[in-house]
Coordinates of C-alpha atoms and ligand atoms in Angstrom, one line a residue:
X1472 CA 0.0 0.0 0.0
X1473 CA 1.5 3.3 -1.1
X1474 CA 1.1 5.9 1.7
X1475 CA 4.1 8.2 0.8
X1476 CA 1.9 11.3 0.5
X1477 CA 0.1 10.6 3.8
X1478 CA 3.5 10.0 5.4
X1479 CA 4.8 13.3 4.5
X1480 CA 1.5 15.3 5.0
X1481 CA 0.1 13.8 8.2
X1482 CA 2.5 11.6 10.2
X1483 CA 0.0 11.3 13.0
X1484 CA -2.6 9.5 10.9
X1485 CA 0.1 7.7 9.0
X1486 CA 1.5 6.3 12.1
X1487 CA -1.8 5.3 13.3
X1488 CA -2.5 3.4 10.2
X1489 CA 1.0 1.7 10.4
X1490 CA 0.3 0.8 14.0
X1491 CA -3.1 -0.7 13.1
X1492 CA -1.4 -2.7 10.3
X1493 CA 0.9 -4.1 12.9
X1494 CA -1.7 -4.9 15.3
X1495 CA -3.8 -6.8 12.7
X1496 CA -0.6 -8.6 11.7
X1497 CA 0.9 -9.5 15.2
X1498 CA -2.3 -10.3 17.1
X1499 CA -4.7 -13.3 16.6
X1500 CA -8.1 -11.6 16.1
X1501 CA -11.2 -13.8 17.0
X1502 CA -13.7 -11.1 16.8
X1503 CA -16.6 -12.9 15.2
X1504 CA -18.0 -9.8 13.3
X1505 CA -14.6 -8.7 11.8
X1506 CA -12.7 -9.7 8.8
X1507 CA -9.6 -8.4 6.9
X1508 CA -10.7 -7.2 3.5
X1509 CA -8.5 -8.2 0.5
X1510 CA -6.2 -5.6 -1.0
X1511 CA -8.4 -5.3 -4.0
X1512 CA -11.2 -4.3 -1.7
X1513 CA -9.0 -1.8 0.1
X1514 CA -7.9 -0.3 -3.3
X1515 CA -11.5 0.1 -4.5
X1516 CA -12.4 1.7 -1.2
X1517 CA -9.5 4.0 -1.2
X1518 CA -10.1 5.2 -4.8
X1519 CA -11.3 8.6 -6.2
X1520 CA -15.0 7.3 -5.9
X1521 CA -14.8 8.9 -2.6
X1522 CA -15.1 12.2 -4.4
X1523 CA -18.3 11.6 -6.1
X1524 CA -21.9 12.5 -5.3
X1525 CA -24.4 10.3 -6.9
X1526 CA -27.7 10.7 -5.0
X1527 CA -30.3 8.6 -6.9
X1528 CA -29.8 5.2 -8.4
X1529 CA -28.0 4.0 -11.6
X1530 CA -29.4 6.1 -14.7
X1531 CA -31.6 8.0 -12.3
X1532 CA -29.2 10.5 -10.5
X1533 CA -29.4 14.0 -9.2
X1534 CA -25.9 14.9 -10.3
X1535 CA -23.9 15.0 -13.5
X1536 CA -20.8 12.9 -14.1
X1537 CA -22.3 9.7 -12.6
X1538 CA -21.6 7.4 -15.6
X1539 CA -18.7 5.5 -13.8
X1540 CA -20.7 5.5 -10.5
X1541 CA -23.4 3.9 -12.4
X1542 CA -21.0 1.1 -13.6
X1543 CA -19.8 0.1 -10.1
X1544 CA -23.3 0.3 -8.5
X1545 CA -24.8 -1.8 -11.3
X1546 CA -21.9 -4.3 -11.0
X1547 CA -22.5 -4.4 -7.1
X1548 CA -26.3 -5.0 -7.6
X1549 CA -26.1 -7.6 -10.2
X1550 CA -23.3 -9.5 -8.5
X1551 CA -25.1 -9.4 -5.2
X1552 CA -28.3 -10.7 -7.0
X1553 CA -26.4 -13.6 -8.5
X1554 CA -24.7 -14.3 -5.2
X1555 CA -27.9 -14.6 -3.1
X1556 CA -30.6 -15.2 -5.8
X1557 CA -32.3 -12.0 -4.7
X1558 CA -35.1 -10.4 -6.7
X1559 CA -34.0 -6.9 -5.7
X1560 CA -31.0 -5.4 -4.2
X1561 CA -30.1 -2.0 -2.7
X1562 CA -26.4 -1.6 -2.0
X1563 CA -26.6 1.9 -0.6
X1564 CA -27.2 1.5 3.2
X1565 CA -24.1 2.8 5.1
X1566 CA -24.4 0.1 7.7
X1567 CA -26.5 -3.0 8.8
X1568 CA -28.4 -0.8 11.3
X1569 CA -29.3 1.6 8.5
X1570 CA -30.4 -1.3 6.3
X1571 CA -32.7 -2.4 9.2
X1572 CA -34.0 1.1 9.6
X1573 CA -34.9 1.5 5.9
X1574 CA -37.0 -1.7 6.1
X1575 CA -38.7 -0.6 9.3
X1576 CA -39.5 3.0 8.1
X1577 CA -40.7 1.6 4.8
X1578 CA -43.1 -0.9 6.3
X1579 CA -43.9 0.1 9.9
X1580 CA -45.5 3.0 11.7
X1581 CA -44.2 4.2 15.0
X1582 CA -45.8 2.1 17.8
X1583 CA -46.0 -1.0 15.7
X1584 CA -44.9 -4.3 17.3
X1585 CA -41.8 -6.0 16.3
X1586 CA -40.7 -9.6 17.4
X1587 CA -37.0 -10.4 17.4
X1588 CA -34.3 -12.4 19.4
X1589 CA -33.4 -10.7 22.7
X1590 CA -30.0 -8.9 22.7
X1591 CA -29.2 -10.8 25.9
X1592 CA -29.7 -14.1 24.1
X1593 CA -27.6 -13.2 21.0
X1594 CA -29.7 -10.7 19.1
X1595 CA -28.7 -7.2 17.8
X1596 CA -29.1 -3.8 19.1
X1597 CA -31.1 -2.7 16.0
X1598 CA -33.7 -5.5 16.5
X1599 CA -35.6 -3.4 19.1
X1600 CA -33.3 -2.7 21.9
X1601 CA -34.6 0.2 24.2
X1602 CA -31.5 2.4 23.8
X1603 CA -31.7 2.1 19.9
X1604 CA -34.1 3.9 17.6
X1605 CA -35.7 0.5 16.9
X1606 CA -36.7 0.1 20.6
X1607 CA -37.6 3.8 21.0
X1608 CA -40.0 3.8 17.9
X1609 CA -41.5 0.4 18.0
X1610 CA -42.9 -1.9 20.6
X1611 CA -40.4 -4.7 21.0
X1612 CA -41.3 -8.2 22.0
X1613 CA -38.4 -10.6 22.3
X1614 CA -37.9 -14.3 22.1
X1615 CA -34.9 -16.2 23.6
X1616 CA -33.1 -19.3 23.7
X1617 CA -33.8 -22.4 26.0
X1618 CA -32.0 -22.3 29.2
X1619 CA -30.8 -25.8 28.9
X1620 CA -30.0 -26.2 25.0
X1621 CA -29.1 -22.8 24.3
X1622 CA -31.2 -23.1 21.0
X1623 CA -33.8 -20.8 19.8
X1624 CA -37.2 -21.9 21.2
X1625 CA -39.3 -21.8 17.9
X1626 CA -42.5 -22.8 19.9
X1627 CA -42.0 -19.6 22.1
X1628 CA -41.7 -17.6 18.9
X1629 CA -44.9 -19.0 17.8
X1630 CA -46.7 -18.4 21.1
X1631 CA -45.5 -14.7 21.2
X1632 CA -46.4 -14.1 17.7
X1633 CA -49.9 -15.5 18.2
X1634 CA -50.3 -13.5 21.5
X1635 CA -49.0 -10.2 20.4
X1636 CA -49.6 -10.3 16.5
X1637 CA -46.4 -8.2 15.6
X1638 CA -46.4 -6.4 12.3
X1639 CA -42.7 -7.7 11.6
X1640 CA -40.9 -10.8 12.7
X1641 CA -37.0 -10.7 12.7
X1642 CA -34.5 -13.4 12.4
X1643 CA -30.9 -12.9 12.8
X1644 CA -28.3 -12.8 15.6
X1645 CA -24.9 -11.5 16.6
X1646 CA -24.0 -14.3 19.0
X1647 CA -26.0 -17.4 18.1
X1648 CA -23.8 -20.2 16.9
X1649 CA -26.5 -22.6 15.6
X1650 CA -28.3 -22.9 12.2
X1651 CA -31.4 -20.4 12.2
X1652 CA -34.5 -22.1 10.9
X1653 CA -35.5 -19.2 8.6
X1654 CA -38.3 -21.4 7.1
X1655 CA -39.9 -22.1 10.3
X1656 CA -39.7 -18.4 11.3
X1657 CA -41.2 -17.4 7.9
X1658 CA -44.1 -19.8 8.5
X1659 CA -44.9 -18.2 11.8
X1660 CA -44.8 -14.8 10.2
X1661 CA -47.2 -15.9 7.5
X1662 CA -49.6 -17.4 10.2
X1663 CA -49.9 -14.0 11.9
X1664 CA -49.7 -11.9 8.7
X1665 CA -46.5 -10.2 9.7
X1666 CA -43.6 -9.2 7.5
X1667 CA -40.5 -11.4 7.8
X1668 CA -37.2 -9.7 8.0
X1669 CA -33.9 -11.9 8.1
X1670 CA -30.8 -10.0 9.2
X1671 CA -27.9 -12.2 8.0
X1672 CA -25.1 -9.7 8.7
X1673 CA -23.0 -12.4 10.6
X1674 CA -23.5 -15.4 8.3
X1675 CA -23.9 -13.7 5.0
X1676 CA -20.8 -15.4 3.6
X1677 CA -22.0 -18.8 4.8
X1678 CA -25.4 -18.3 3.2
X1679 CA -23.9 -17.0 -0.1
X1680 CA -21.9 -20.2 -0.4
X1681 CA -24.7 -22.7 0.7
X1682 CA -23.0 -23.3 4.1
X1683 CA -26.1 -22.1 5.9
X1684 CA -29.6 -22.3 4.6
X1685 CA -30.7 -19.1 2.8
X1686 CA -33.7 -17.1 4.0
X1687 CA -33.8 -15.3 0.6
X1688 CA -36.5 -17.7 -0.8
X1689 CA -38.8 -17.1 2.3
X1690 CA -38.1 -13.6 3.7
X1691 CA -39.8 -10.4 2.5
X1692 CA -36.6 -8.6 3.4
X1693 CA -33.0 -9.8 4.0
X1694 CA -30.5 -7.3 5.4
X1695 CA -26.7 -7.8 5.9
X1696 CA -23.6 -6.1 6.4
X1697 CA -20.8 -6.7 3.8
X1698 CA -17.7 -6.6 6.1
X1699 CA -18.1 -9.8 8.3
X1700 CA -18.0 -13.4 6.8
X1701 CA -18.5 -11.6 3.4
X1702 CA -15.0 -10.1 3.8
X1703 CA -15.9 -6.8 2.0
X1704 CA -15.8 -3.2 2.9
X1705 CA -17.8 -1.9 6.1
X1706 CA -21.4 -1.2 4.8
X1707 CA -24.9 -2.6 4.6
X1708 CA -27.3 -4.0 2.0
X1709 CA -30.9 -4.8 1.6
X1710 CA -32.4 -7.6 -0.5
X1711 CA -36.2 -7.8 -1.0
X1712 CA -39.0 -9.4 -3.0
X1713 CA -39.6 -7.2 -6.3
X1714 CA -42.9 -6.0 -4.8
X1715 CA -41.2 -4.0 -2.2
X1716 CA -38.3 -2.7 -4.4
X1717 CA -39.7 0.8 -4.9
X1718 CA -40.6 1.4 -1.2
X1719 CA -37.1 0.2 0.0
X1720 CA -35.2 2.2 -2.6
X1721 CA -37.2 5.3 -1.8
X1722 CA -36.7 4.9 1.9
X1723 CA -33.0 4.4 1.6
X1724 CA -32.8 7.6 -0.7
X1725 CA -34.2 10.1 -0.1
X1726 CA -35.9 8.7 3.0
X1727 CA -32.9 8.1 5.4
X1728 CA -29.7 8.7 3.5
X1729 CA -28.3 11.4 1.1
X1730 CA -25.4 10.6 -1.2
X1731 CA -24.4 7.0 -1.3
X1732 CA -20.7 6.2 -0.4
X1733 CA -19.6 5.3 -4.0
X1734 CA -16.0 4.2 -3.0
X1735 CA -17.6 1.7 -0.6
X1736 CA -20.1 0.6 -3.2
X1737 CA -17.2 0.1 -5.6
X1738 CA -15.6 -2.1 -2.9
X1739 CA -18.7 -4.0 -2.3
X1740 CA -18.8 -4.8 -6.1
X1741 CA -15.2 -6.2 -5.7
X1742 CA -16.1 -8.2 -2.6
X1743 CA -19.1 -9.8 -4.5
X1744 CA -16.9 -10.8 -7.4
X1745 CA -14.6 -12.4 -4.9
X1746 CA -17.7 -14.2 -3.0
X1747 CA -18.8 -15.6 -6.4
X1748 CA -15.5 -17.5 -6.8
X1749 CA -15.0 -21.3 -5.8
X1750 CA -12.1 -20.3 -3.6
X1751 CA -14.5 -18.2 -1.5
X1752 CA -16.8 -21.3 -1.0
X1753 CA -13.8 -23.2 0.3
X1754 CA -12.9 -20.3 2.5
X1755 CA -16.3 -20.3 4.2
X1756 CA -16.4 -24.1 4.6
X1757 CA -12.9 -23.8 6.3
X1758 CA -14.3 -21.0 8.6
X1759 CA -17.0 -23.5 9.9
X1760 CA -14.5 -26.5 10.1
X1761 CA -12.1 -24.2 12.1
X1762 CA -14.8 -23.0 14.5
X1763 CA -16.0 -26.5 15.2
X1764 CA -12.4 -27.7 15.8
X1765 CA -11.8 -24.7 18.1
X1766 CA -15.1 -25.3 20.0
X1767 CA -14.2 -29.0 20.5
X1768 CA -10.7 -28.2 21.5
X1769 CA -11.9 -25.6 24.1
X1770 CA -14.6 -28.1 25.4
X1771 CA -11.7 -30.6 25.8
X1772 CA -10.0 -28.2 28.0
X1773 CA -13.2 -28.1 30.1
X1774 CA -14.4 -24.7 28.8
X1775 CA -18.2 -24.5 28.4
X1776 CA -19.6 -23.5 25.1
X1777 CA -23.3 -22.2 24.9
X1778 CA -25.5 -24.9 23.0
X1779 CA -22.4 -27.3 23.2
X1780 CA -20.7 -26.2 19.9
X1781 CA -21.2 -24.4 16.7
X1782 CA -22.6 -24.7 13.2
X1783 CA -21.2 -21.5 12.1
X1784 CA -18.3 -19.1 12.3
X1785 CA -18.8 -18.3 16.0
X1786 CA -19.1 -19.6 19.5
X1787 CA -20.0 -18.1 22.8
X1788 CA -18.0 -19.3 25.8
X1789 CA -19.7 -19.4 29.2
X1790 CA -17.3 -18.3 31.9
X1791 CA -19.5 -18.8 34.9
X1792 CA -17.4 -21.9 35.9
X1793 CA -14.1 -20.1 35.4
X1794 CA -14.2 -17.5 38.1
X1795 CA -13.4 -14.7 35.5
X1796 CA -15.7 -12.2 33.9
X1797 CA -16.0 -11.6 30.2
X1798 CA -14.5 -8.2 30.7
X1799 CA -11.4 -9.4 32.6
X1800 CA -11.0 -12.4 30.1
X1801 CA -11.0 -9.9 27.2
X1802 CA -8.3 -7.8 28.8
X1803 CA -6.1 -10.8 29.8
X1804 CA -6.4 -12.4 26.4
X1805 CA -5.7 -9.1 24.6
X1806 CA -2.5 -8.6 26.7
X1807 CA -1.4 -12.1 25.6
X1808 CA -2.0 -11.2 21.9
X1809 CA -5.6 -12.7 21.5
X1810 CA -8.1 -10.1 20.5
X1811 CA -11.8 -10.9 21.1
X1812 CA -14.9 -9.5 22.8
X1813 CA -16.7 -9.9 26.0
X1814 CA -20.3 -10.9 25.4
X1815 CA -23.4 -11.5 27.5
X1816 CA -24.5 -15.1 27.7
X1817 CA -28.2 -16.1 27.8
X1818 CA -29.7 -15.6 31.3
X1819 CA -26.5 -13.7 32.3
X1820 CA -26.5 -12.2 35.8
X1821 CA -23.8 -9.6 35.0
X1822 CA -24.3 -6.3 33.2
X1823 CA -23.5 -6.0 29.5
X1824 CA -20.3 -3.8 30.4
X1825 CA -19.0 -6.9 32.3
X1826 CA -20.7 -10.1 31.3
X1827 CA -20.2 -13.8 31.9
X1828 CA -19.0 -14.7 28.4
X1829 CA -16.7 -14.1 25.5
X1830 CA -17.5 -14.5 21.8
X1831 CA -15.1 -16.1 19.5
X1832 CA -15.1 -16.1 15.6
X1833 CA -12.9 -17.8 13.0
X1834 CA -13.3 -15.7 9.8
X1835 CA -9.9 -13.8 10.4
X1836 CA -7.8 -16.7 11.3
X1837 CA -9.2 -18.7 8.5
X1838 CA -8.5 -15.8 6.2
X1839 CA -4.9 -16.0 7.3
X1840 CA -5.0 -19.6 6.1
X1841 CA -4.9 -21.3 9.5
X1842 CA -6.5 -24.7 9.6
X1843 CA -7.4 -27.3 12.3
X1844 CA -4.0 -27.8 13.9
X1845 CA -3.8 -24.1 14.5
X1846 CA -7.3 -24.0 16.2
X1847 CA -6.1 -26.7 18.7
X1848 CA -3.1 -24.5 19.5
X1849 CA -5.2 -21.4 19.9
X1850 CA -7.7 -23.2 22.2
X1851 CA -4.8 -24.3 24.4
X1852 CA -3.4 -20.7 24.5
X1853 CA -7.0 -19.3 25.4
X1854 CA -7.3 -21.8 28.1
X1855 CA -4.0 -21.1 29.7
X1856 CA -4.9 -17.4 29.8
X1857 CA -8.3 -18.1 31.2
X1858 CA -6.6 -20.2 34.0
X1859 CA -3.9 -17.7 34.7
X1860 CA -5.4 -14.2 33.9
X1861 CA -3.0 -12.5 36.4
X1862 CA 0.0 -14.6 36.0
X1863 CA 2.6 -12.5 33.9
X1864 CA 5.0 -15.4 33.2
X1865 CA 2.2 -17.5 31.8
X1866 CA 0.7 -14.5 29.8
X1867 CA 4.3 -13.8 28.4
X1868 CA 4.8 -17.4 27.3
X1869 CA 1.3 -17.3 25.5
X1870 CA 2.3 -13.9 23.9
X1871 CA 5.6 -15.5 22.6
X1872 CA 3.5 -18.4 21.1
X1873 CA 1.0 -16.0 19.5
X1874 CA 4.0 -14.0 17.9
X1875 CA 5.4 -17.1 16.4
X1876 CA 2.0 -18.1 15.0
X1877 CA 1.3 -14.7 13.6
X1878 CA 4.7 -14.7 11.8
X1879 CA 3.9 -18.1 10.2
X1880 CA 0.6 -16.8 8.9
X1881 CA 1.3 -13.2 7.6
X1882 CA -1.4 -10.9 6.1
X1883 CA 0.3 -7.7 5.3
X1884 CA 3.9 -8.8 4.6
X1885 CA 4.2 -7.1 1.2
X1886 CA 2.9 -3.7 2.5
X1887 CA 6.4 -2.5 3.1
X1888 CA 5.6 -1.7 6.8
Ligands
DSN2361 N1 -21.6 -5.0 16.4 C1 -21.6 -6.2 15.5 C2 -21.2 -7.4 16.2 O1 -20.2 -7.3 16.7 O2 -21.8 -8.4 16.1 C3 -23.0 -6.3 14.9 O3 -23.4 -5.1 14.4

C-alpha cells in the first residue's frame, strides 16, 4: 500500500495506520464480526470514488458525471443478486443498522410491534433494543433461547407471535452459533400476517456459499452487512422481493440517506466478485471447520460453550465456571495477543459492560490460512490465559507463541511496513 503522501503530510494519521496494520498482523483476532478485507477491496475503497456525489440510483441520478458511479453500483447490484438469488438489491445502506432502519421505516409505523431475538440471548441492538431507535420507535417483543439447550425456542416464537400479533418478525443474531430455521420463522410470520425480515449480517458469507440455509426464498426482506464473513468493506445491503423494491429504494434515498458512499459501493462490487468464486466457497467451509475444531478443543479443556458447539463461524464461551468475567477475560487475552470481545450469555447475571461470556469467531484466522491444527493450539493458549489471567510469566509465554503463530501466517507482509 503506497502511503508516501500521507506519511509526508500527516505523520500522526500515517503512524496510526501503520500501528493498526501491525496490530492486525501481530495479534490473533477472533472477533466474530470482523474480517480482513482483500487488497483489491482496500484499493477500491481508497479510490477517487470517495469524491463523487451520486444521489439517486443508476441512470436516475441528481448529479452529472455519474456514468462510472453507475458502472460500479450496477456491478454491485447484479453480483449481489447472483450471489444470493435475490429479486431486488439495494447496496446503498451505510451500515447494517441503516439497512434495518430502511426496512422498518418503509413498512412500519411508530408504535407497531416487532418480534426479534433478545440482545441478551444473542440478538442485535437494531432489533428493538430500548436504547436504539428501533426500541424507541417500536414496541419490542423478544424471544430467547432455551436455558438448557441454548437453542432458539421456535415454539416460544410462535406463542409470542400469536399473542402479540407483531407487524414484523425478525430473524438474525450477533451471538448465536447454531443454524437459524428461517423457514420455520417465515411460516410463523405468515400465520400472523407479519412481514418477515432476516438479518444475515453475521452469516452472509456462509449463506452465499450454501454453508447455511438461505432465507432469501422465504423472507420479504433480507438485510446484511458486507464486512463480516462476506469479507468486503464496512457497509450494509438490503435484498427484498420485487414487490417491495420501490418502497425500499425510496426509503434508503431520499428517506434516510443522502449521497451513497460510491467508494464503498465500488468495494462492495469487488467483494461480491470475490464471493462468487469457488475459492470463497472453500474459505467459508474452512471457517466452519475451524470453528468446530476450536469449539471441540476448548470443550476438551473443560471450557463451556453455549449450546455445546457451533454450526457457524462463531461460538459463545460461558465463563461462569471459570471465576473470571467476560470483561477481565477480554483484557487478559488481549494482553497475551488474542483479541476478542466480552459478550453477554443467555440468562447472564452480570451487566453488559462486564458479562459472563466471551465471543469467538474464526473468519480472520481462516483468512490467514490457518486450519485445524492451529485451532487446537489457539484453544490451548486461550485456556492457559483463562486459567492464569493475572500470572505475567504465563501470559508472556502465550504472547511469545502468538507472535510465532502470526509470523507463520502473515497478512500484510508485502505492504512494506
Ligand atoms: N456489532 C456487531 C457485532 O459485533 O456483532 C454487529 O453489528
